[in-house]
PDB file of C-alpha atoms and ligand atoms in Angstrom:
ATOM      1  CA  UNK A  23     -14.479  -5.994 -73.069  1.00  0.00           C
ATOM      2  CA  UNK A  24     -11.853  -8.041 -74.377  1.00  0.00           C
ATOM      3  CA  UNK A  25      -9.437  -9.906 -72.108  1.00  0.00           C
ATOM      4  CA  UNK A  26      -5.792  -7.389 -73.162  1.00  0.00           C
ATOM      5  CA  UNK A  27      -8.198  -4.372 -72.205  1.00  0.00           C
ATOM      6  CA  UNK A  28      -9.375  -5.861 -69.087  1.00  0.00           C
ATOM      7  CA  UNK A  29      -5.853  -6.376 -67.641  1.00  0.00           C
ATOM      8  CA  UNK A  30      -4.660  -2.893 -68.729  1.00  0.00           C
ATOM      9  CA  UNK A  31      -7.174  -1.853 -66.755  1.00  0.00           C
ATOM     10  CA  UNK A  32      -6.499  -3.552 -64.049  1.00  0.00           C
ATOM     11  CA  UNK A  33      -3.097  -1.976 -63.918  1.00  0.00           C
ATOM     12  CA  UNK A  34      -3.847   1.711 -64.572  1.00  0.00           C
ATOM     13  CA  UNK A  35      -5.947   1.255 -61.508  1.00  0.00           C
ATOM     14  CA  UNK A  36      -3.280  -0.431 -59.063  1.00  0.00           C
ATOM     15  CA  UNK A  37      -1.286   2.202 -60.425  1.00  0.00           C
ATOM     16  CA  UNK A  38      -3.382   4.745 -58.921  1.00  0.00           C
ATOM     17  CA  UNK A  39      -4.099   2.871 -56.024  1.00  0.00           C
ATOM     18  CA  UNK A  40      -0.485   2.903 -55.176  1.00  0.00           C
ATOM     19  CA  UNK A  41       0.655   6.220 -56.513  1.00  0.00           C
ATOM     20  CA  UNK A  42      -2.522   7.689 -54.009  1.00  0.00           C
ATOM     21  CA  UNK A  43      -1.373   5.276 -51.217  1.00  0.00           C
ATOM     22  CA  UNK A  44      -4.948   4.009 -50.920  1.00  0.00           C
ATOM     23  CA  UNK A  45      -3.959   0.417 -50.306  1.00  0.00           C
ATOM     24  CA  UNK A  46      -1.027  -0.161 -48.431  1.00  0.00           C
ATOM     25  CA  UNK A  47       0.344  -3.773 -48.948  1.00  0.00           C
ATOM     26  CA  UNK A  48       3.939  -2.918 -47.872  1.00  0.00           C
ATOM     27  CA  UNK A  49       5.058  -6.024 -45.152  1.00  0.00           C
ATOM     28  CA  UNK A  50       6.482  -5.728 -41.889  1.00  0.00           C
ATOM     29  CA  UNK A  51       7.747  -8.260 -39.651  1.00  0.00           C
ATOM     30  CA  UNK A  52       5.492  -9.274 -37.188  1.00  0.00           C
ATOM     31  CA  UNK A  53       6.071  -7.903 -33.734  1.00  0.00           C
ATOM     32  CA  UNK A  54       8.522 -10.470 -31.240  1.00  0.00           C
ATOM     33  CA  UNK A  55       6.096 -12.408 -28.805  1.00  0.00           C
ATOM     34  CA  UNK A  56       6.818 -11.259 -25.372  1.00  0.00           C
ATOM     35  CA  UNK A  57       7.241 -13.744 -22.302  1.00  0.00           C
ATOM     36  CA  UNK A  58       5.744 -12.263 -19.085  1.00  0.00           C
ATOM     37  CA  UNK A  59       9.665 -12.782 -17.650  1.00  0.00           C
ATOM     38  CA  UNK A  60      11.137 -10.524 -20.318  1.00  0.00           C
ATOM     39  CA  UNK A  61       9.837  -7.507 -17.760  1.00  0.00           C
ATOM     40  CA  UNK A  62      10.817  -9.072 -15.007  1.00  0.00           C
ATOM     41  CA  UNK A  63      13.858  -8.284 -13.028  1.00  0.00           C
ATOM     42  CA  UNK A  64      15.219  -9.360  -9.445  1.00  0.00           C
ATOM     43  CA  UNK A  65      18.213  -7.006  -8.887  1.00  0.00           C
ATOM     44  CA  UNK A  66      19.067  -4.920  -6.606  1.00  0.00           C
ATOM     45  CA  UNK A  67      16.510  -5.710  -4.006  1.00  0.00           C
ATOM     46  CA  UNK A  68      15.419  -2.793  -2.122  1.00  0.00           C
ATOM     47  CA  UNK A  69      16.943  -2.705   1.666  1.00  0.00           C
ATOM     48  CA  UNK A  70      14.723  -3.823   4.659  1.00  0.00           C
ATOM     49  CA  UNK A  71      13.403  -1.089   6.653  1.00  0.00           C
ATOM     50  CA  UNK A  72      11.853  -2.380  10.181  1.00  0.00           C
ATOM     51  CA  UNK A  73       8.891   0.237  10.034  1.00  0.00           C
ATOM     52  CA  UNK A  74       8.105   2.694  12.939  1.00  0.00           C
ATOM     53  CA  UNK A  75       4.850   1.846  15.422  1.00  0.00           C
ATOM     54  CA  UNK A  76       2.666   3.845  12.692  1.00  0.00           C
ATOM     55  CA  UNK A  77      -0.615   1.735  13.152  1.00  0.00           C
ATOM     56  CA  UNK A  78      -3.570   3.251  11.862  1.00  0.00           C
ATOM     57  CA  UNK A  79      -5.035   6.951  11.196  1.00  0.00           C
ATOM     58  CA  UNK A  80      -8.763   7.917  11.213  1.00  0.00           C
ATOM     59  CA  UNK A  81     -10.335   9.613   8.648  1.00  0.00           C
ATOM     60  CA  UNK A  82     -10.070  13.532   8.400  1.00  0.00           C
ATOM     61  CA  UNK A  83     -13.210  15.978   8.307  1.00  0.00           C
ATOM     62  CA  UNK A  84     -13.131  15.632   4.467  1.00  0.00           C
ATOM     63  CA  UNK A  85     -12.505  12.708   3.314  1.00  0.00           C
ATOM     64  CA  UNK A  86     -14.779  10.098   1.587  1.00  0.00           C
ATOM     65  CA  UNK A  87     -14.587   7.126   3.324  1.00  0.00           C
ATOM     66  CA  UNK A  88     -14.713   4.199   1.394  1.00  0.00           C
ATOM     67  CA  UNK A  89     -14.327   1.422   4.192  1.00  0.00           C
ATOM     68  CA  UNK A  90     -15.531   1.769   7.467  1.00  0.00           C
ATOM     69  CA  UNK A  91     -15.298  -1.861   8.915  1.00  0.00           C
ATOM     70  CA  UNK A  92     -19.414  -2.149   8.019  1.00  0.00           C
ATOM     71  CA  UNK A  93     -20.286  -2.693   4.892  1.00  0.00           C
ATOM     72  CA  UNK A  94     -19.302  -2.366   0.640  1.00  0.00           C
ATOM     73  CA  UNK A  95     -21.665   0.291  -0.119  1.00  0.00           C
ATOM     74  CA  UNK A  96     -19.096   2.010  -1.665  1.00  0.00           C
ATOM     75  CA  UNK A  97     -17.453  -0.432  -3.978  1.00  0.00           C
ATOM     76  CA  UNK A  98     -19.133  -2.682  -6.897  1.00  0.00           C
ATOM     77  CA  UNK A  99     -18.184  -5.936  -9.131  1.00  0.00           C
ATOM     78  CA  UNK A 100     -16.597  -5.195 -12.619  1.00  0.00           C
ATOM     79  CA  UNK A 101     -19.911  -6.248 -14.136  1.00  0.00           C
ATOM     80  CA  UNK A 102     -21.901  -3.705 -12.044  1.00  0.00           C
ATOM     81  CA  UNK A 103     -22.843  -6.042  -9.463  1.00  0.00           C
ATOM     82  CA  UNK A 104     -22.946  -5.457  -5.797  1.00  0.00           C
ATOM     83  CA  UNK A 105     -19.269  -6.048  -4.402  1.00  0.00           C
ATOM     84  CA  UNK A 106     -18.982  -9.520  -2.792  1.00  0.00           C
ATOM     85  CA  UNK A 107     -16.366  -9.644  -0.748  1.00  0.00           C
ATOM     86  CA  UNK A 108     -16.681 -11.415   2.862  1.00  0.00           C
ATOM     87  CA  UNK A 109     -16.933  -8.521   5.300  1.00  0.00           C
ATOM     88  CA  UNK A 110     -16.244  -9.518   9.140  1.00  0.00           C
ATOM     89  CA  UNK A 111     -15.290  -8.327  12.274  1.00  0.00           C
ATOM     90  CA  UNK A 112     -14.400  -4.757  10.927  1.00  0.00           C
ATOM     91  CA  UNK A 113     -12.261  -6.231   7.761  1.00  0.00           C
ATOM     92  CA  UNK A 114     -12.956  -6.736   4.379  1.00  0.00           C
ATOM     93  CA  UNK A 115     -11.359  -9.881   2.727  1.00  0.00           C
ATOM     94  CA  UNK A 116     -11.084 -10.744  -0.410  1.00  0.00           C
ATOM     95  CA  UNK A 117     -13.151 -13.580  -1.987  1.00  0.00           C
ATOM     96  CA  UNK A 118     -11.262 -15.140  -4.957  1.00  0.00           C
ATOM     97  CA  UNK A 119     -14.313 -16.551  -6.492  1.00  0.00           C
ATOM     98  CA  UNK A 120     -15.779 -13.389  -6.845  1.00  0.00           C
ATOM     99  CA  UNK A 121     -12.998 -11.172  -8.296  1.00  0.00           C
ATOM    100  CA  UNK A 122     -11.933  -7.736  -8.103  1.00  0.00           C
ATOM    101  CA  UNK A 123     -13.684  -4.608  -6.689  1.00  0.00           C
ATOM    102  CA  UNK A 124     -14.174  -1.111  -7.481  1.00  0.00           C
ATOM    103  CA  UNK A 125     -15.525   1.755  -6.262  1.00  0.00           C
ATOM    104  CA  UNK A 126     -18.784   3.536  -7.309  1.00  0.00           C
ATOM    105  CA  UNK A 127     -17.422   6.978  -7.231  1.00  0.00           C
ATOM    106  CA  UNK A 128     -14.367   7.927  -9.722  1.00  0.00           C
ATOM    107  CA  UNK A 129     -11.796  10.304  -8.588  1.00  0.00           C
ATOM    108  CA  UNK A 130      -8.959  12.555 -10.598  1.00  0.00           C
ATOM    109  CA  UNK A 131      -6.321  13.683  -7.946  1.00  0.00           C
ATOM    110  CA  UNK A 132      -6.175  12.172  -4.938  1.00  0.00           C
ATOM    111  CA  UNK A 133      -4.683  11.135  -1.033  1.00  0.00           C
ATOM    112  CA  UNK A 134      -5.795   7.331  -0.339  1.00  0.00           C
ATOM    113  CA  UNK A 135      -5.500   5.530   3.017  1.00  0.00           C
ATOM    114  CA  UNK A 136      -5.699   2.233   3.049  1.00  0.00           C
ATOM    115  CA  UNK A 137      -4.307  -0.824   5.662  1.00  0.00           C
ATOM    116  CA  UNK A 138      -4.130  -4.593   4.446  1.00  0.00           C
ATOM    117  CA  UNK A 139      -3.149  -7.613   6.453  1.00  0.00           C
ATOM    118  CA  UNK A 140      -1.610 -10.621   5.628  1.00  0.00           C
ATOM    119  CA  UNK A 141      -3.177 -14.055   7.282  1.00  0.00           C
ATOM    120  CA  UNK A 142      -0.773 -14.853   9.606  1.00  0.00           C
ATOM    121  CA  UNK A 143      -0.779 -18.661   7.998  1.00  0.00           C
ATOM    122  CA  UNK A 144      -0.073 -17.219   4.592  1.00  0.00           C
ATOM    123  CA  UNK A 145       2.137 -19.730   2.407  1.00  0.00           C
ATOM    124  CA  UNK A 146       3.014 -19.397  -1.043  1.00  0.00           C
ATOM    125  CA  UNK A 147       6.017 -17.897  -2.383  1.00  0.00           C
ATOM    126  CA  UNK A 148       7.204 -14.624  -5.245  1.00  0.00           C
ATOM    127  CA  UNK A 149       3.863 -13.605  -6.762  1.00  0.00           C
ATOM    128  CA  UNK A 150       1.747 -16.576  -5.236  1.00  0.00           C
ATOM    129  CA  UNK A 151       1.798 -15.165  -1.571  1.00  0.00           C
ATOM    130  CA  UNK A 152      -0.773 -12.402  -0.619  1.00  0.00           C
ATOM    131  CA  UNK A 153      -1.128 -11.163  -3.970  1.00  0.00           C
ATOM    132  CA  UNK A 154      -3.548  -8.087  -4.156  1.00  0.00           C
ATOM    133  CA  UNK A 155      -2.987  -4.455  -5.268  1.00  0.00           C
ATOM    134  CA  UNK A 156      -4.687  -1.135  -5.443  1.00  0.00           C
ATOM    135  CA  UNK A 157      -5.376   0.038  -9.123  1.00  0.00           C
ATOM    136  CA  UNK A 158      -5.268   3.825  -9.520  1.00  0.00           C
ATOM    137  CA  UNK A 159      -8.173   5.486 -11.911  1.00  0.00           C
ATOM    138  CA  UNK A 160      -8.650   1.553 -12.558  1.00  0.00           C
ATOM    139  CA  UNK A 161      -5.258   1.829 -15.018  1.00  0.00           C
ATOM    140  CA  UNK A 162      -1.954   1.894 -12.945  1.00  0.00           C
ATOM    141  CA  UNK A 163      -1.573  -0.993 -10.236  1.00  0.00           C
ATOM    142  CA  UNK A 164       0.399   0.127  -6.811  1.00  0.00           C
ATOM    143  CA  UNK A 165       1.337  -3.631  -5.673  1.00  0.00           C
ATOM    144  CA  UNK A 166       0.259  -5.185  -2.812  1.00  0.00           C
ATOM    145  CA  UNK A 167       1.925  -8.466  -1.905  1.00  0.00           C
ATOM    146  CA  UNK A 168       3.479 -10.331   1.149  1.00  0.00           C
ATOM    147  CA  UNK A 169       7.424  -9.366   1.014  1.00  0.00           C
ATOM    148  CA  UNK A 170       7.606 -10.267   4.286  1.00  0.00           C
ATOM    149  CA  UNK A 171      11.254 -12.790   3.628  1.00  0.00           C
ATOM    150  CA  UNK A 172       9.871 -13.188   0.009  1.00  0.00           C
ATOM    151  CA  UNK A 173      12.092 -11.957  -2.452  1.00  0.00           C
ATOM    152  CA  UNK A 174       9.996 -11.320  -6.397  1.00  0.00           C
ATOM    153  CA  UNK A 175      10.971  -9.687  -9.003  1.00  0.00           C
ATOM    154  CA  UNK A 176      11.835  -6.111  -7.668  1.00  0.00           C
ATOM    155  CA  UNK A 177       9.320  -4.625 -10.216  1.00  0.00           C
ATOM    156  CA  UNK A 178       6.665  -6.580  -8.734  1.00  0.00           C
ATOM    157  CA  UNK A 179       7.147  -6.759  -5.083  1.00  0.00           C
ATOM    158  CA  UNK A 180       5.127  -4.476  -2.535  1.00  0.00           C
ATOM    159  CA  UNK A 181       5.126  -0.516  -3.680  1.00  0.00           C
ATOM    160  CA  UNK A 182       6.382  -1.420  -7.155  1.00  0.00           C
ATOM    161  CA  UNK A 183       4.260   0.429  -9.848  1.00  0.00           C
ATOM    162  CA  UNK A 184       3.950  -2.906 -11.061  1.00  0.00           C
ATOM    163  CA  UNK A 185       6.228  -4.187 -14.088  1.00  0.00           C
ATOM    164  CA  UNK A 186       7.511  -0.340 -13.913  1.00  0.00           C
ATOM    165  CA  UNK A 187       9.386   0.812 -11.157  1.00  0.00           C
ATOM    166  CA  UNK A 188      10.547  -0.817  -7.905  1.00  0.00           C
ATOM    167  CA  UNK A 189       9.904   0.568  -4.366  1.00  0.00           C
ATOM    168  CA  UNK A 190      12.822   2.345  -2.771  1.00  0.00           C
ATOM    169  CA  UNK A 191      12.716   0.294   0.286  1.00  0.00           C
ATOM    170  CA  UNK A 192      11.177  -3.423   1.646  1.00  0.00           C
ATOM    171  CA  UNK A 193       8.911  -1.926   4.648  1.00  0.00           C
ATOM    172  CA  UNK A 194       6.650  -4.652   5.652  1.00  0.00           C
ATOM    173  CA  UNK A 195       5.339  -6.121   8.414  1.00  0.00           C
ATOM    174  CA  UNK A 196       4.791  -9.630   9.314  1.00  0.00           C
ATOM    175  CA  UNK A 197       2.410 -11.640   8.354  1.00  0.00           C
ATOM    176  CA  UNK A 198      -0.894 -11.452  10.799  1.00  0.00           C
ATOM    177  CA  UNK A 199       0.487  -7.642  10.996  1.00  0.00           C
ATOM    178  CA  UNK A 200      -1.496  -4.389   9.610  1.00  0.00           C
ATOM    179  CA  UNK A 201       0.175  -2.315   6.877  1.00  0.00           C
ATOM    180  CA  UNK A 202      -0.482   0.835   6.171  1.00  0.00           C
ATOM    181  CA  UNK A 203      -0.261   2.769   2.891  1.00  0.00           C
ATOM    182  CA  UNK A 204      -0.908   6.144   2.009  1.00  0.00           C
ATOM    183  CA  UNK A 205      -1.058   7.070  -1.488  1.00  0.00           C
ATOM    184  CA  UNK A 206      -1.052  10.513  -3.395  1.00  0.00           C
ATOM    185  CA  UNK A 207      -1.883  10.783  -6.961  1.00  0.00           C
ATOM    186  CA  UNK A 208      -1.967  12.934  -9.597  1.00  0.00           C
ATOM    187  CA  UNK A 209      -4.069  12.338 -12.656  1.00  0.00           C
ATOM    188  CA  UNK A 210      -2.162  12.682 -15.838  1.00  0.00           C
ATOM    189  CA  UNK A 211      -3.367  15.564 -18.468  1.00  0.00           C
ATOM    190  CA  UNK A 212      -3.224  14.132 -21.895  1.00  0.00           C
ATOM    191  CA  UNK A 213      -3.168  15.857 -25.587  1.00  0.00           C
ATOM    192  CA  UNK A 214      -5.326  15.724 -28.169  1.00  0.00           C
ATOM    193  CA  UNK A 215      -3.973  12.942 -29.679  1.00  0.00           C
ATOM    194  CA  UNK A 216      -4.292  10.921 -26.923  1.00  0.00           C
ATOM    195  CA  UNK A 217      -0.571  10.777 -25.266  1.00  0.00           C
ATOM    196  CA  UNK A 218       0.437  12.449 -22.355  1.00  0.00           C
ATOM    197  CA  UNK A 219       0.839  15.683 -22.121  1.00  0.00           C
ATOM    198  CA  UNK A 220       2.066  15.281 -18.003  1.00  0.00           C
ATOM    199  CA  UNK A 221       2.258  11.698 -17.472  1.00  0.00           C
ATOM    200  CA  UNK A 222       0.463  10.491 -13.832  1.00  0.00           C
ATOM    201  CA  UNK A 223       2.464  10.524 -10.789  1.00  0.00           C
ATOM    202  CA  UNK A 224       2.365   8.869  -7.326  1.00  0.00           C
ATOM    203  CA  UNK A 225       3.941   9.202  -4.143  1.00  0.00           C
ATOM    204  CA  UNK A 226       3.386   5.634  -2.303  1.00  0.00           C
ATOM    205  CA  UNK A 227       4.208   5.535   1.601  1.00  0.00           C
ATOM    206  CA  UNK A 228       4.002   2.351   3.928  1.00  0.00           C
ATOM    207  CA  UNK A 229       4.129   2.187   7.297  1.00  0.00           C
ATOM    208  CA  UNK A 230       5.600   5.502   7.181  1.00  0.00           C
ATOM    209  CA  UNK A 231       8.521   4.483   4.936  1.00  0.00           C
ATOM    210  CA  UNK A 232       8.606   6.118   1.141  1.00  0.00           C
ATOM    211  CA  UNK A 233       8.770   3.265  -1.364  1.00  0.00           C
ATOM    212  CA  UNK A 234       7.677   5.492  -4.800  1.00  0.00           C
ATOM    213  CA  UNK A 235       9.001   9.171  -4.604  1.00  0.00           C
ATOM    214  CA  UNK A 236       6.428  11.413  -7.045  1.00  0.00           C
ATOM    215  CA  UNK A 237       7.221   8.845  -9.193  1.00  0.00           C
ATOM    216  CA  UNK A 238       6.102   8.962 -13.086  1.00  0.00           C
ATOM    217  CA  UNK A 239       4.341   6.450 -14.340  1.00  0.00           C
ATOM    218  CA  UNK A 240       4.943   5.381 -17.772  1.00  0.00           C
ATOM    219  CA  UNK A 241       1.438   3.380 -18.634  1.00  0.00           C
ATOM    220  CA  UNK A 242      -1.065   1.215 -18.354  1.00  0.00           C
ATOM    221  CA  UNK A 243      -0.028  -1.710 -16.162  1.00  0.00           C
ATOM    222  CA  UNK A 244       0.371  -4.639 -18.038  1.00  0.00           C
ATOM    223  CA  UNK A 245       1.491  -8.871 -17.181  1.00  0.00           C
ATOM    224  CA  UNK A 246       2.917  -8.868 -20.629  1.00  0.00           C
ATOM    225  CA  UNK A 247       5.038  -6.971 -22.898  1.00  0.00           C
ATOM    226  CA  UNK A 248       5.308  -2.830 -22.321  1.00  0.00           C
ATOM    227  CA  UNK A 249       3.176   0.056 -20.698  1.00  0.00           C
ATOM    228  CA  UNK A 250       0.548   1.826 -22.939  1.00  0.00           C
ATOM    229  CA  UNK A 251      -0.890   5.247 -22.560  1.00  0.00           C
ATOM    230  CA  UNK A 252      -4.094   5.096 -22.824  1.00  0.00           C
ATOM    231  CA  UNK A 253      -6.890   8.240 -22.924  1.00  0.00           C
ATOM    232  CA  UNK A 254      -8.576   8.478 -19.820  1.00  0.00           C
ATOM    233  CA  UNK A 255     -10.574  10.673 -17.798  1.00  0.00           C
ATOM    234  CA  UNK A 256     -11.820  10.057 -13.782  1.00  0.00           C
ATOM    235  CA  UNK A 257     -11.490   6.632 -12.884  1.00  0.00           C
ATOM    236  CA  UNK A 258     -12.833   4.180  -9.868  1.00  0.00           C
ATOM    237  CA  UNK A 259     -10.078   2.479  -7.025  1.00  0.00           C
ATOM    238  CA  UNK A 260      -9.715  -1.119  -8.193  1.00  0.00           C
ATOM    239  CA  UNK A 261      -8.977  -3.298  -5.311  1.00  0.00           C
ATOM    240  CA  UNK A 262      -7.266  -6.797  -6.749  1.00  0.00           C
ATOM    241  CA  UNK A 263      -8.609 -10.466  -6.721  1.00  0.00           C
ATOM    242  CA  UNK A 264      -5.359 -12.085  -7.483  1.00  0.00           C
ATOM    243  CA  UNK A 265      -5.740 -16.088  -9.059  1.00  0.00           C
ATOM    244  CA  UNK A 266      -2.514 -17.179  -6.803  1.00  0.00           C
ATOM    245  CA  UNK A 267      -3.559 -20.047  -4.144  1.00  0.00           C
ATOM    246  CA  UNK A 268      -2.782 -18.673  -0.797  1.00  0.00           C
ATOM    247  CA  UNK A 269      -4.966 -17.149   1.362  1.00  0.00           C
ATOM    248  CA  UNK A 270      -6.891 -14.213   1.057  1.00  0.00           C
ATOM    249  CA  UNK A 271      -6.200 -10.813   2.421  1.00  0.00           C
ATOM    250  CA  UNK A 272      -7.734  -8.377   4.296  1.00  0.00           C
ATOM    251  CA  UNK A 273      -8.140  -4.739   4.396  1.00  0.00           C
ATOM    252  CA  UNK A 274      -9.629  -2.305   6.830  1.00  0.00           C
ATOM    253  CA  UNK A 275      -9.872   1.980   7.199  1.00  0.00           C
ATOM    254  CA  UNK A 276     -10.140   2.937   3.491  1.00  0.00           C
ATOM    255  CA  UNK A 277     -10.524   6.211   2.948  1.00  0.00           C
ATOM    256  CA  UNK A 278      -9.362   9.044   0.379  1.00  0.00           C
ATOM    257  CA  UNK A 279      -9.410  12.816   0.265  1.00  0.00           C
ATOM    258  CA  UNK A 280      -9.651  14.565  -3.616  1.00  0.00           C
ATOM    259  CA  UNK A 281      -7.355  16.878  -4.440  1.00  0.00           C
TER     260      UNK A 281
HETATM  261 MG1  LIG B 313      -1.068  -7.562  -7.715  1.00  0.00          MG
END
């Protein structure tokens, strides 16, 4: 074929290429690198609330418990592994070397009851001071973290839906003190293509104080840059091994009812 007939042919078949759309070499600009502090904000703080004497509450006839002070049967490593966390004296505490936990089971809708403790020689300060939190369906992440005189990023501090939405109110206890949460979920229904058709929701209570209201969530919970819905269906608790120095904490009476 000679060389002329060659390059006409060439171009008929760009031609076609583009008129079909097949190839698309139209340019963009690339997409702003986010900092983690670009979701970050401190202001207004939520007002301190000195919590009532609410201390613990037992399991009901039908609930699942998860955490009875004996043993992780019901919770696993990421990789599938038996959960290693250091179980004592009725607590479970978190071991930082072995990460996160889940649970076996997977749950839709859902009432969780959980208490945490902070040690009492906790040190640290913002995000590196008793960093934990519970993630729902292993997507959204309720925050758990000392607040106790520790001011964050109100986004992030304890009862944020974290990077999302603050807590209405500061309702923690002291260090070496049990908190209490109690959490009610609803499961988000999504459309065929994959977005929400009723985003999730959560109502998050501590120590008997509201902090998140049936509050919608907007995403997946992420360090850096925005929420993204993502398809899901039934998903495990996901209790948090958080990298920050201080010391571990603990948790005790875990137990949720489905819905
Ligand atoms: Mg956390």
């Amino acid at each position: 074929m000679e060389r002329i007939n060659v390059i006409r042919l060439a171009a008929a078949a760009l031609a076609v290429v583009t008129t079909f759309g097949v190839v698309a070499q139209k340019k963009y600009p690339e997409r702003e690198k986010m900092t983690p502090g670009m979701s970050e904000y401190w202001t207004p703080q939520p007002k301190i609330v000195t919590p009532g004497n609410i201390t613990t509450n037992s399991a009901p006839s039908d609930a699942i418990v998860l955490f009875d002070g004996k043993d992780l049967s019901a919770w696993q490593s990421p990789n599938g592994d038996p959960a290693a966390w250091d179980v004592h004296d009725g607590v479970m505490t978190v071991n930082k070397k072995k990460g996160d936990i889940l649970t076996k089971q997977k749950f839709d809708n859902f009432q969780l009851h959980l208490e945490w403790c902070v040690p009492e020689n906790i040190s640290g300060s913002s995000q590196a001071r008793g960093n934990s939190g519970v993630f729902l369906q292993d997507m959204y992440e309720v925050q758990i973290l000392d607040c106790y005189n520790n001011e964050t990023y109100v986004n992030g501090q304890t009862g944020s839906i974290y990077k999302q939405t603050p807590p209405l109110a500061n309702a923690m206890r002291k260090p070496g003190e049990w908190n209490v949460y109690d959490i009610i979920y609803t499961a988000p229904v999504f459309k065929e293509d994959g977005t929400y058709r009723v985003p999730p929701t959560v109502t998050v209570i501590q120590n008997g104080v509201v902090l998140q209201n049936n509050t919608t969530i907007l995403g997946t919970t992420e360090y850096i840059g925005f929420p993204r819905v993502v398809k899901h269906g039934a998903g495990p608790i996901r209790l948090q091994s958080h990298g920050d120095p201080s010391e571990p904490i603990s948790f005790r009476n875990i137990w949720i009812r489905e819905m």
